[in-house]
XYZ file of C-alpha atoms in Angstrom:
613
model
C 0.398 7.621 9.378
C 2.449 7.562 12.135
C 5.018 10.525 13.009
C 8.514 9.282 13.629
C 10.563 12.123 13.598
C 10.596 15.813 15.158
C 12.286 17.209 12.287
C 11.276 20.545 10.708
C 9.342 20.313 7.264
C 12.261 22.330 5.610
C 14.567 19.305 6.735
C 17.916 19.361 4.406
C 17.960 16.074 1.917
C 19.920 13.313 2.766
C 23.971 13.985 2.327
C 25.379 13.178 -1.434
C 28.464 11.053 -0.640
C 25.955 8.284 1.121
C 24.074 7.824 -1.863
C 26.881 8.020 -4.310
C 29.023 5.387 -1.673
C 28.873 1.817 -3.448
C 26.013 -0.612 -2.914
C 27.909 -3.121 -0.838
C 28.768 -0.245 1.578
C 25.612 1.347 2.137
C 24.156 -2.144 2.822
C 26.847 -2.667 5.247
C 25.606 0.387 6.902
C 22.133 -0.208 6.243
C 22.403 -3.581 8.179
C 24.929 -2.509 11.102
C 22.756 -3.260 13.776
C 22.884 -7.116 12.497
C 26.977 -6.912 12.847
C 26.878 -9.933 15.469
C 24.554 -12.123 13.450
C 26.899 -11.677 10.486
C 30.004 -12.272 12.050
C 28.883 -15.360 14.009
C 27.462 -16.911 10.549
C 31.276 -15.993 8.691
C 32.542 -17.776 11.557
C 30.380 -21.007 11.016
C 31.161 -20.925 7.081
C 34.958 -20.306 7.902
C 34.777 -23.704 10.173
C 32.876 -25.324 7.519
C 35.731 -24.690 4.886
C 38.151 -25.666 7.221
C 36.378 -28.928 7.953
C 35.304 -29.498 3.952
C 38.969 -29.198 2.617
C 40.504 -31.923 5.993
C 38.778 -34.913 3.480
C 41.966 -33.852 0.907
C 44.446 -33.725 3.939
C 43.621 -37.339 5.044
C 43.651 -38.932 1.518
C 47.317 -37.849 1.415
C 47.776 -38.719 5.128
C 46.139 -42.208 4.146
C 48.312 -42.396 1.309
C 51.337 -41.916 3.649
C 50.493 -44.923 6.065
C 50.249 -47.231 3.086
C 53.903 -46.176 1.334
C 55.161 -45.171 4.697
C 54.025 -47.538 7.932
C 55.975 -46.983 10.650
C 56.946 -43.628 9.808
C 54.000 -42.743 8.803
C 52.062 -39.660 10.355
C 49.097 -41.455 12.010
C 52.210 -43.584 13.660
C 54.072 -40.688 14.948
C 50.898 -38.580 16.155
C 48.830 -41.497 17.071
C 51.441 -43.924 18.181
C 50.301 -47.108 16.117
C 52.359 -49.050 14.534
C 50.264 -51.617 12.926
C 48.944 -50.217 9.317
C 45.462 -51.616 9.433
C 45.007 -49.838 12.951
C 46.404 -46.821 11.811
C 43.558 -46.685 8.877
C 41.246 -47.687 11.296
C 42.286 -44.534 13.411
C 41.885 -42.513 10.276
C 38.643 -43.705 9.055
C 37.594 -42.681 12.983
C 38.901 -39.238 12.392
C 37.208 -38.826 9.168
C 34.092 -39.327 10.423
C 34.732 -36.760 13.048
C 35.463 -34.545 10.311
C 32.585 -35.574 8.090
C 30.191 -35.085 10.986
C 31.722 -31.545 11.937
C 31.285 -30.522 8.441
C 27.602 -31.298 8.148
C 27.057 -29.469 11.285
C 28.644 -26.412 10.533
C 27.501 -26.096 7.125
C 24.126 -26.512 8.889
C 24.552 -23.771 11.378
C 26.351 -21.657 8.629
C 22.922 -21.934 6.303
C 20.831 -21.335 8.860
C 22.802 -18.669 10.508
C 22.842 -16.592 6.670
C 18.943 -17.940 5.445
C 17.844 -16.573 9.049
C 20.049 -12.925 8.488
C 18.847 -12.554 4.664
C 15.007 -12.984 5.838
C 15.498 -10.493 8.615
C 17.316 -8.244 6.532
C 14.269 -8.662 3.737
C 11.223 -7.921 6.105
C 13.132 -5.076 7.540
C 14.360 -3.747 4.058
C 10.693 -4.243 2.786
C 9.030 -2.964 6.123
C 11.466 -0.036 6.225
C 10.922 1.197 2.481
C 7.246 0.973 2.801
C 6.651 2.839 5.772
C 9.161 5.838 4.471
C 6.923 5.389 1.212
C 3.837 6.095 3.781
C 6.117 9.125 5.452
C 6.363 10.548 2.068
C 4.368 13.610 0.664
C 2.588 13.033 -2.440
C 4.263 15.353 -4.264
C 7.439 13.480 -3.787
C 6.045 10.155 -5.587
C 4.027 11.577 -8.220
C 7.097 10.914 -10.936
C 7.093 7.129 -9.511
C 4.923 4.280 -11.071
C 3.196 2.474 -8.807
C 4.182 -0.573 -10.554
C 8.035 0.720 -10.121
C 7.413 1.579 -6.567
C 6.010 -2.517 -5.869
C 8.674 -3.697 -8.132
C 10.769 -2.031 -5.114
C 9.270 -3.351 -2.356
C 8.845 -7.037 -3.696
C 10.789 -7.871 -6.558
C 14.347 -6.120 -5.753
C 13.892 -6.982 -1.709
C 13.842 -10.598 -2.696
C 16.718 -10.210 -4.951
C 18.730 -8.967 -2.323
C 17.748 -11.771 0.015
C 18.560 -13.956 -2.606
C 21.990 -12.531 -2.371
C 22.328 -12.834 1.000
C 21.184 -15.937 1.426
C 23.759 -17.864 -0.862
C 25.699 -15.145 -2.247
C 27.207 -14.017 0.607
C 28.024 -17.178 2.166
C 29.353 -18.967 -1.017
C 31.793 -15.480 -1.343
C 33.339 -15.908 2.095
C 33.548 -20.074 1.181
C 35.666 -19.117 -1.755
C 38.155 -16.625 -0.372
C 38.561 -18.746 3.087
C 39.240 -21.463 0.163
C 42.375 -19.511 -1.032
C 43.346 -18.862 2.648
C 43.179 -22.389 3.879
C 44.266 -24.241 0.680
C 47.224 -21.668 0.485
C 48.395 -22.228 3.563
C 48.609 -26.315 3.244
C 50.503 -25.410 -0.186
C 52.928 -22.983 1.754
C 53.431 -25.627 4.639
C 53.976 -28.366 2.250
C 56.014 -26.798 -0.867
C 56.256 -23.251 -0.762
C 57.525 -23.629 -4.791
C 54.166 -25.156 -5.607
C 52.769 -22.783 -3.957
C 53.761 -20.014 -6.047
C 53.111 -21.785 -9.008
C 49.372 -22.687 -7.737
C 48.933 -19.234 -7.010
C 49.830 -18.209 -10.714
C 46.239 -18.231 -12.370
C 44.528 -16.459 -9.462
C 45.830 -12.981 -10.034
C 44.469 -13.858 -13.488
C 41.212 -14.616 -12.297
C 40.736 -11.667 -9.770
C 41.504 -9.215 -12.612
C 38.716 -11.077 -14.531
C 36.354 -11.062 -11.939
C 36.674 -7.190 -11.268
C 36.404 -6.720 -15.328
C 33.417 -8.801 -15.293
C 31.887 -6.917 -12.418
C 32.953 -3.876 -13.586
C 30.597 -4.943 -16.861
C 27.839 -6.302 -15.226
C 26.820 -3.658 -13.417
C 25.384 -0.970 -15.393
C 23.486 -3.986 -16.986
C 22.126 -5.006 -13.976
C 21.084 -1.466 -13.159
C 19.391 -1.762 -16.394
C 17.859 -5.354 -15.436
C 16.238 -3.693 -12.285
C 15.012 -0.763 -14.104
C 13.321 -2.688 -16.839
C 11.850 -5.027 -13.919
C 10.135 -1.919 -12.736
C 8.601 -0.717 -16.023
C 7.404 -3.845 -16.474
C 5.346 -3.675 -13.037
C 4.578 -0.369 -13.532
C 2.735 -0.922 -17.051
C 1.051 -4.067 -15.510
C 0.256 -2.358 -12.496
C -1.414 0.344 -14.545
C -3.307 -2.141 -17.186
C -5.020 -4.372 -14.308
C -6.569 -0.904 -12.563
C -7.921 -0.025 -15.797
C -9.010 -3.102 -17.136
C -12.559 -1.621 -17.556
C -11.469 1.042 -19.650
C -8.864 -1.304 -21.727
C -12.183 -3.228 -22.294
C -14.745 -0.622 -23.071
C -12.321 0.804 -26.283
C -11.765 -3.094 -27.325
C -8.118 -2.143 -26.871
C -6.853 -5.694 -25.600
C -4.929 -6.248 -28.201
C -3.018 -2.872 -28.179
C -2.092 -3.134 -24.338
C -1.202 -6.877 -25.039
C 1.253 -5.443 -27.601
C 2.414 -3.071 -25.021
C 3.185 -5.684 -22.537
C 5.090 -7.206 -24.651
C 7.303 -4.694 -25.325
C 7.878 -3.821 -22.022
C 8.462 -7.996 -21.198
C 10.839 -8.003 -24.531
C 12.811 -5.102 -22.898
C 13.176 -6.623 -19.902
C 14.316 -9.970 -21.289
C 17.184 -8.527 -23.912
C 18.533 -6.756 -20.603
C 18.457 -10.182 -19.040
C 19.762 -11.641 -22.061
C 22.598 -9.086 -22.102
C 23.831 -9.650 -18.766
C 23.249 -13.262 -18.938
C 25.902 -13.133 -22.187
C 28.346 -11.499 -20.527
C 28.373 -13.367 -16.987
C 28.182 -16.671 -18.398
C 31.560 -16.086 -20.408
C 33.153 -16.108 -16.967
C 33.404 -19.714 -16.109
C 34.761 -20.636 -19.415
C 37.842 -18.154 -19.076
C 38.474 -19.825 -15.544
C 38.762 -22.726 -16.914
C 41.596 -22.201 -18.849
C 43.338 -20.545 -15.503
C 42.583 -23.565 -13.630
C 44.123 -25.452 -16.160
C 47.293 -23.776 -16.375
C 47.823 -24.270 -12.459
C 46.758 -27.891 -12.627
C 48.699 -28.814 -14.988
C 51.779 -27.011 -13.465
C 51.233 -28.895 -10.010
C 51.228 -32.152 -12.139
C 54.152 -32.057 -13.859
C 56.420 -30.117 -11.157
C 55.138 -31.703 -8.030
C 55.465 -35.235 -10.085
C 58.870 -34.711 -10.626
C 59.884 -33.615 -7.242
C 57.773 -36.578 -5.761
C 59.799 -39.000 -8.723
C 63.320 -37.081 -7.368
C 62.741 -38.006 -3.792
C 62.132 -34.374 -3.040
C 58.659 -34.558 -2.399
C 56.728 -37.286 -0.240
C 54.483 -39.756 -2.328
C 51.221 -38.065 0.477
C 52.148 -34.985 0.189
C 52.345 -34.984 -3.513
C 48.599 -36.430 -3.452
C 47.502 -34.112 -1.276
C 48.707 -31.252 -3.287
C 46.979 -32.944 -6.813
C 43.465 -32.472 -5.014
C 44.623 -29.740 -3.061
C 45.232 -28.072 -6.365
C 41.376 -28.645 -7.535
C 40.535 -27.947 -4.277
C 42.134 -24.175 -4.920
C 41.265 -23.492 -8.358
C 37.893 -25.031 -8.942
C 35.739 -23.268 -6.433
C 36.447 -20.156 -7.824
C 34.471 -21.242 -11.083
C 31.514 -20.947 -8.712
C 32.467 -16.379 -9.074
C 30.270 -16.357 -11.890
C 27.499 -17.167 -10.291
C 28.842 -15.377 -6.827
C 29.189 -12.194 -9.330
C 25.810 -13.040 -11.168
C 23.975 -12.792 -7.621
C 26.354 -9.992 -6.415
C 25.586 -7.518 -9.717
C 21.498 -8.630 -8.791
C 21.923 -7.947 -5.560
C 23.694 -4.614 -5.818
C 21.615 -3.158 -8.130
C 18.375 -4.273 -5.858
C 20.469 -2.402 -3.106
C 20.562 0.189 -4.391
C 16.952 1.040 -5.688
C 16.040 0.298 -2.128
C 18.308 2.498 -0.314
C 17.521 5.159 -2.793
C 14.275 5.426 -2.013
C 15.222 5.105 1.625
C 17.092 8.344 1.396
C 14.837 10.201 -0.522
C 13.809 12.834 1.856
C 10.150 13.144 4.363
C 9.520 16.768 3.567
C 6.579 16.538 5.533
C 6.695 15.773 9.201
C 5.394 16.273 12.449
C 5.877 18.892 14.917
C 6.101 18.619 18.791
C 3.038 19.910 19.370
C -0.377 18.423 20.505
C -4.044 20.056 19.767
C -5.623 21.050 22.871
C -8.536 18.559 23.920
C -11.397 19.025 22.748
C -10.340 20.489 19.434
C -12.742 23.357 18.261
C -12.208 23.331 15.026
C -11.387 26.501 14.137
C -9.402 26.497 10.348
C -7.259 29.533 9.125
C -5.373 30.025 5.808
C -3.587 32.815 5.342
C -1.714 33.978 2.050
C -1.598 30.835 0.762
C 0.599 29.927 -1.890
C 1.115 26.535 -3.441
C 3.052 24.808 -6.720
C 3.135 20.963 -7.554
C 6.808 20.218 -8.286
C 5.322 18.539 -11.461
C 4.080 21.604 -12.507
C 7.381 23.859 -12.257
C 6.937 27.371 -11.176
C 3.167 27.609 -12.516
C 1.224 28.158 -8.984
C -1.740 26.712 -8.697
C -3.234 28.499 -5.456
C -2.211 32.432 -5.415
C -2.554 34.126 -1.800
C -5.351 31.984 -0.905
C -6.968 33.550 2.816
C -9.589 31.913 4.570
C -10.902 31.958 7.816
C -13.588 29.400 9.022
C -14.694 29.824 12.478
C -15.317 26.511 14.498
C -18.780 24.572 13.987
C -19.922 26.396 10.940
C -20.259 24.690 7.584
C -17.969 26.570 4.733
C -18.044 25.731 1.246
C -15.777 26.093 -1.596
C -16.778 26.357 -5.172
C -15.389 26.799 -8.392
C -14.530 25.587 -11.632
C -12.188 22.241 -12.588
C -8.864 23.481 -12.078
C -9.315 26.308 -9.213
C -7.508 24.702 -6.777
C -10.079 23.195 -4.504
C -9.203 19.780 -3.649
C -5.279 21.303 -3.017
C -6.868 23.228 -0.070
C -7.968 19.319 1.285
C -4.616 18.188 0.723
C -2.733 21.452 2.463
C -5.515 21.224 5.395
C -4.457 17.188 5.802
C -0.942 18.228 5.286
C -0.820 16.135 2.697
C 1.218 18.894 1.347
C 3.130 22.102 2.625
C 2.146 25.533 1.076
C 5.138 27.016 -0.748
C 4.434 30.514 1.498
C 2.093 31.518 4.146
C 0.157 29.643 7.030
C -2.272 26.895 7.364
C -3.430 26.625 11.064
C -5.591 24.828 13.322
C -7.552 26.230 16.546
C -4.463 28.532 16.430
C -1.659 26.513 16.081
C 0.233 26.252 12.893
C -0.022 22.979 11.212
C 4.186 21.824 10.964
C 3.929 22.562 14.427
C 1.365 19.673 15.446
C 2.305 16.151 15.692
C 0.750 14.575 12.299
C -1.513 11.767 14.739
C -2.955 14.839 16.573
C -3.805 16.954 13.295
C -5.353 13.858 11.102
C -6.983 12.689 14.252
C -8.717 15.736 14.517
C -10.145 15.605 10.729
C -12.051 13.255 8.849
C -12.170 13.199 5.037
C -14.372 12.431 2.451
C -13.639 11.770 -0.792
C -15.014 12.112 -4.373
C -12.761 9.067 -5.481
C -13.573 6.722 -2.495
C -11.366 3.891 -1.580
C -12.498 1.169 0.090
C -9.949 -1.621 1.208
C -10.891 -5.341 0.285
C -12.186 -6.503 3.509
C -15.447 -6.039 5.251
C -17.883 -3.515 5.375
C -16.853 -3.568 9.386
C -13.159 -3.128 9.157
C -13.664 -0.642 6.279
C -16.146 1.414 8.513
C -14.014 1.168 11.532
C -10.689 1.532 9.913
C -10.283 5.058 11.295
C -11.613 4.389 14.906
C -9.440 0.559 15.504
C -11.145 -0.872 18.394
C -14.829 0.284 17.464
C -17.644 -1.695 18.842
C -20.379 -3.334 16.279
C -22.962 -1.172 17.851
C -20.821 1.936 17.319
C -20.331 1.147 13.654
C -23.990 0.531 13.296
C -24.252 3.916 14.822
C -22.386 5.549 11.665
C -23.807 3.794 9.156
C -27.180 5.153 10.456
C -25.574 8.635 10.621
C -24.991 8.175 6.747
C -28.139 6.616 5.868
C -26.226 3.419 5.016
C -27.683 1.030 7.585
C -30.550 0.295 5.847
C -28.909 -1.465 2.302
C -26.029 -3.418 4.973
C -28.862 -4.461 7.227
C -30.270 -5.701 3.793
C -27.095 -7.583 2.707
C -26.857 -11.476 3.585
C -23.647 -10.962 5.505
C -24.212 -7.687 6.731
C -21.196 -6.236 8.417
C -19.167 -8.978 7.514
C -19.877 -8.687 3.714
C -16.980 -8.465 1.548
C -16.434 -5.318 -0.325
C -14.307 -6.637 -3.192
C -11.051 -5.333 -3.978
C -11.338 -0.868 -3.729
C -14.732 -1.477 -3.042
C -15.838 -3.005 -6.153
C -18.709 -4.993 -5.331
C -20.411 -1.945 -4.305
C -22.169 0.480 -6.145
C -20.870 4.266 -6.030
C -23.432 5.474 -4.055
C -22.900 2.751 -1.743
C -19.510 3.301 -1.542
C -19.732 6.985 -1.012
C -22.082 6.291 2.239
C -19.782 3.996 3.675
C -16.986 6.643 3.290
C -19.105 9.152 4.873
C -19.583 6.597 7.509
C -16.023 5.325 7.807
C -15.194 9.570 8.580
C -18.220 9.867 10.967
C -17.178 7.429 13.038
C -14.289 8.783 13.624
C -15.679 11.564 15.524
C -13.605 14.323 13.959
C -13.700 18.011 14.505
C -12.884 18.939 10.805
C -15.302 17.278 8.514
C -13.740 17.712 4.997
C -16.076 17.110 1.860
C -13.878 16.656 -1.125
C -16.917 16.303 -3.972
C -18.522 13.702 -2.099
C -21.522 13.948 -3.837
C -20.317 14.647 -7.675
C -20.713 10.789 -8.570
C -23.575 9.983 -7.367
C -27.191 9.739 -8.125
C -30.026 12.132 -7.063
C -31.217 9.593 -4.898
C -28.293 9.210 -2.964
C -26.974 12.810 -2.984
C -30.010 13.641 -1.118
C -29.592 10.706 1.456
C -25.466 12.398 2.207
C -27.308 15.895 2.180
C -29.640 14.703 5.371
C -26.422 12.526 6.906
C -24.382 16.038 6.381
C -27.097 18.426 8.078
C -27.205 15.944 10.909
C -23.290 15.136 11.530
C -22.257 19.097 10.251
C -24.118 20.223 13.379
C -21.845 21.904 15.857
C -18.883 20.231 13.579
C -16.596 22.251 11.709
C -17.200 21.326 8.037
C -15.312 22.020 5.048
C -17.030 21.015 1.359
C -15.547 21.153 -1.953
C -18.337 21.168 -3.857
C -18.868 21.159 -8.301
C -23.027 21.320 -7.456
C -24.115 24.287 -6.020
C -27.340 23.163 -4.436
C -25.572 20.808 -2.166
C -23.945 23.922 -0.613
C -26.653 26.385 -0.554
C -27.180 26.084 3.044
C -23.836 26.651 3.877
C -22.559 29.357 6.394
C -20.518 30.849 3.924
C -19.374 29.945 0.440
C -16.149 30.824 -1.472
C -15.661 30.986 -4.985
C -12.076 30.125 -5.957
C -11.045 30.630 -9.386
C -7.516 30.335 -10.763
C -6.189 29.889 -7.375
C -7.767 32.626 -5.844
C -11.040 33.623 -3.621
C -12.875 35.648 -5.983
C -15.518 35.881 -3.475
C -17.214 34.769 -0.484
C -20.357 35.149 1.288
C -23.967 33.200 1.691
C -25.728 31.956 -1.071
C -28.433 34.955 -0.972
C -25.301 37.556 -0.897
C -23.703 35.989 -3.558
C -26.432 35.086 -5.849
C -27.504 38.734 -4.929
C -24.304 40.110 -6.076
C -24.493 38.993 -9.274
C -20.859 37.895 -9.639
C -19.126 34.815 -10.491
C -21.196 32.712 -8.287
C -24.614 33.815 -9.355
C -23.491 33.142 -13.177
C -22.641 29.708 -11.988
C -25.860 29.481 -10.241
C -28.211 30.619 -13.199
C -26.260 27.842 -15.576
C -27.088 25.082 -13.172
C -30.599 25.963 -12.188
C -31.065 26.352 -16.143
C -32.207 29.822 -15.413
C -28.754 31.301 -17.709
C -26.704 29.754 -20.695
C -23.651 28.823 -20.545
C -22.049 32.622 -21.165
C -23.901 33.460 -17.717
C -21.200 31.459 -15.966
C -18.333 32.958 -17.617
């Protein structure tokens, strides 16, 4: 995880008024840096109206030569006389036209397919490494179904948007523009009465967005729910299968599918009632320009061209705008996409790095003092209460305790995967928001009870945390962890697939290539997080060897549920309820005859159950 900002942990959240500014805005701002690219694409789709509406202008101008002749246009401009060589020069400067049109609407497509992809990977890159800047606390109310639905599903909505939404938006108002202003030029009467049904029709289009877009906002939402529950269902298939409950989670997809569908539905109703209500507007206009410019062209007061020009000019103006529906339709998608990705863009990175850099070679030395710590899902209940430990560098501490104690939050506070509510976590010295987040994590390596491998190799999972690692050096890790011996076995060897999170491994397989995976990363923290608790006998006791050999002269930190695998430690500490109860070797403590040696006796069968509490 990469530290991209020097701000203090306690960094204020982001200011209200940008998230509560409209979606359109915030993308506008989201996407300043592609300004130029945006307004050299509006200029290639404002030249490609201009061009696609000149067809209209030379029908009337062709009408003209025929009534006309001499007098025509093409005569005056072009100074030829002779009719046929006057539609000769217009058929000439219609294919100019033609030709410019297909060009420009070629260089306007491109110029807004190549700004909505750019836009997407950056949207998508952008929200998924501020997901990765993110402490865990801060997405534990967020499915990780909702959270892809994010990063896939509403990015490629809004490059759907900006891909033909946007450009078909600025085709339709430089429409009005451009069509007006032949209507102004040529009968500024018609004009007016052209121009009727489009107040009309911009009302309706604000009353229809104005509708669509808390049901779009719903759309999105349901889209995520519906990732999140299938997100969920395929990581547990095992389970779903082992209580026969196919059926039931069938049903439950459904009704999370059916949900999203009557939103669609919903908003689907509503938008597609557009279209039919500009209809009638475009009627009303048409029909005006018909009978009024007919009878001015039958008076003499308007020109037999002109009046043609302004019958498809009229089309021209009106029809287009049938096309809002869809504009709207992709707008309302696109808007609520927007802004489900620049919300979680502006949710804030409590957690990042300082300025500072460990000194080389780290020691190793790990301090907590007064530790206190609440999960925000949790409210107010703490869940570590004035936690102090001190664990000089190279010796092996352990940490013991019931379910529920608080031990695997001390991993998480000493990776700063979290921030104590009060007091200090430090390393050789040097409190932990002050260290740059590469220089602390570099100095650890972590083991977990829950291992997760990534599907790829058993080489790039081993080397994933030392990029760059020879074959030789990997083999040198996996011998560390006693895992050599079943990869050597394996028909691919390095290069055999571990399945998606590991699966075609066993646990205990698994759980050695972890240990390997944090070996070779050389670290000077070694943290155990119950790396042995799912494992068999057989290969606990082939980690126990790998840890007496790598623990050496290493600072090592194990959360441990079996007391025998910590026996030999340097010093044990027995949290319970979020506090050190107490510490000392296994002969002091079993000695003692405290909390630890009850625990002891009920494991080594030597006490029931009542020993331990």
């Amino acid at each position: 995880m990469t530290d991209v900002s020097p701000t203090p942990p306690a960094a204020a959240p982001a200011p209200a008024p940008a998230a509560e500014a409209p979606p359109l805005r915030r993308l506008i701002r989201y996407a300043s840096g592609h300004r130029r690219a945006a307004l050299v694409s509006t200029g290639w789709s404002v030249a490609n109206k201009a061009f696609d509406i000149a067809p209209e202008l030379l029908i009337g101008v062709a009408v003209d030569v025929v009534v006309r002749g001499r007098g025509s246009i093409v005569s005056s401009v072009f100074g030829v006389d002779d009719r046929f060589h006057q539609l000769v020069v217009l058929a000439l400067v219609n294919v100019v036209v033609w030709a410019l049109e297909s060009v420009t609407e070629y260089l306007a497509a491109i110029g807004w397919r190549s700004l909505a992809q750019t836009i997407e990977h950056e949207a998508r890159m952008d929200a998924y490494a501020h997901v990765q800047r993110l402490e865990l606390g801060a997405l534990e109310d967020r499915e990780t179904g909702d959270l892809l639905a994010v990063l896939n599903d509403d990015v490629n909505q809004l490059e759907r948007f900006l891909d033909v939404g946007a450009n078909r938006l600025i085709l339709t108002v430089m429409n009005v523009v451009l069509v007006g202003l032949v209507f102004v030029v040529i009968s500024p009467l018609l004009a007016l009465l052209a121009f009727l049904p489009i107040p009309v029709i911009a009302f309706g289009s604000l009353a229809f967005q104005r509708r669509l877009e808390p049901l779009y906002a719903t759309v999105r939402d349901r889209a995520g729910a519906v990732g999140a529950v299938l997100a969920n269902n395929l990581a547990g298939l095992a389970t779903i299968k082992s209580f026969t409950a196919e059926d039931r989670e069938v049903a439950r997809i459904s009704a999370a599918s059916l949900a999203y569908r009557d939103a669609n539905r919903e908003a689907i109703r509503v938008s597609s009632a557009f279209v039919p209500l500009i209809r009638m507007a475009i009627l009303a206009g048409f029909t005006t320009t018909l009978v009024v410019g007919g009878k001015a062209a039958l008076d003499g007061h308007l020109e037999v061209g002109a009046f043609s020009v302004l019958v498809f000019m009229t089309q021209r103006l009106l029809w287009p705008l049938t096309q809002l529906g869809e504009v709207l339709d992709l707008y309302q998608r696109g808007m609520a996409s927007t802004r489900r990705i620049l919300d979680l863009l502006d949710v804030p990175a409590r957690i990042v790095g300082g300025e500072e850099t460990l000194a080389t070679p780290v020691a190793g030395a790990v301090r907590l003092n007064d530790v206190r710590f609440s999960y925000h899902s949790l409210g107010e209940v703490e869940v570590l209460r004035g936690v102090t430990l001190d664990v000089p560098a190279g010796e092996t501490h352990a940490i013991v305790g019931p379910t529920g104690a608080g031990k695997s939050t001390l991993v998480k506070l000493l990776l700063r995967l979290e921030d104590p509510t009060s007091g200090t976590v430090s390393l050789d010295g040097v409190a932990l928001p002050r260290l740059r987040l590469e220089s602390l994590r570099g100095a650890l390596g972590y083991v977990a009870q829950d291992v997760f491998l990534f599907s790829g190799t058993i080489r790039e999972n081993v080397g994933y945390g030392r990029p760059g690692a020879s074959d030789e050096q990997v083999r040198g890790a996996l011998a560390a962890a006693e895992a050599l011996e079943f990869v050597a076995a394996l028909p691919d060897g390095l290069g055999t697939l571990v399945g998606e999170r590991g699966m075609r491994m066993s646990g205990g397989q698994r759980q050695r290539l972890s240990l390997a995976r944090a070996i070779l990363r050389d670290p000077a923290v070694l943290l155990l997080d119950e790396a042995t608790a799912a494992v068999d006998t057989e290969t606990e006791a082939a980690i126990q060897r790998s840890l007496q050999t790598v623990s050496h002269g290493r600072t090592t930190i194990v959360i441990a549920h079996r007391l025998s695998t910590v026996r030999h430690a340097d010093r044990i500490h027995v949290l319970e309820a979020g506090r050190v109860v107490e510490a000392g070797t296994h002969d002091e403590l079993v000695a003692a005859g405290g909390r630890y040696a009850g625990l002891w006796a009920v494991q080594t069968g030597e006490a029931g159950p009542a020993a331990a509490r």
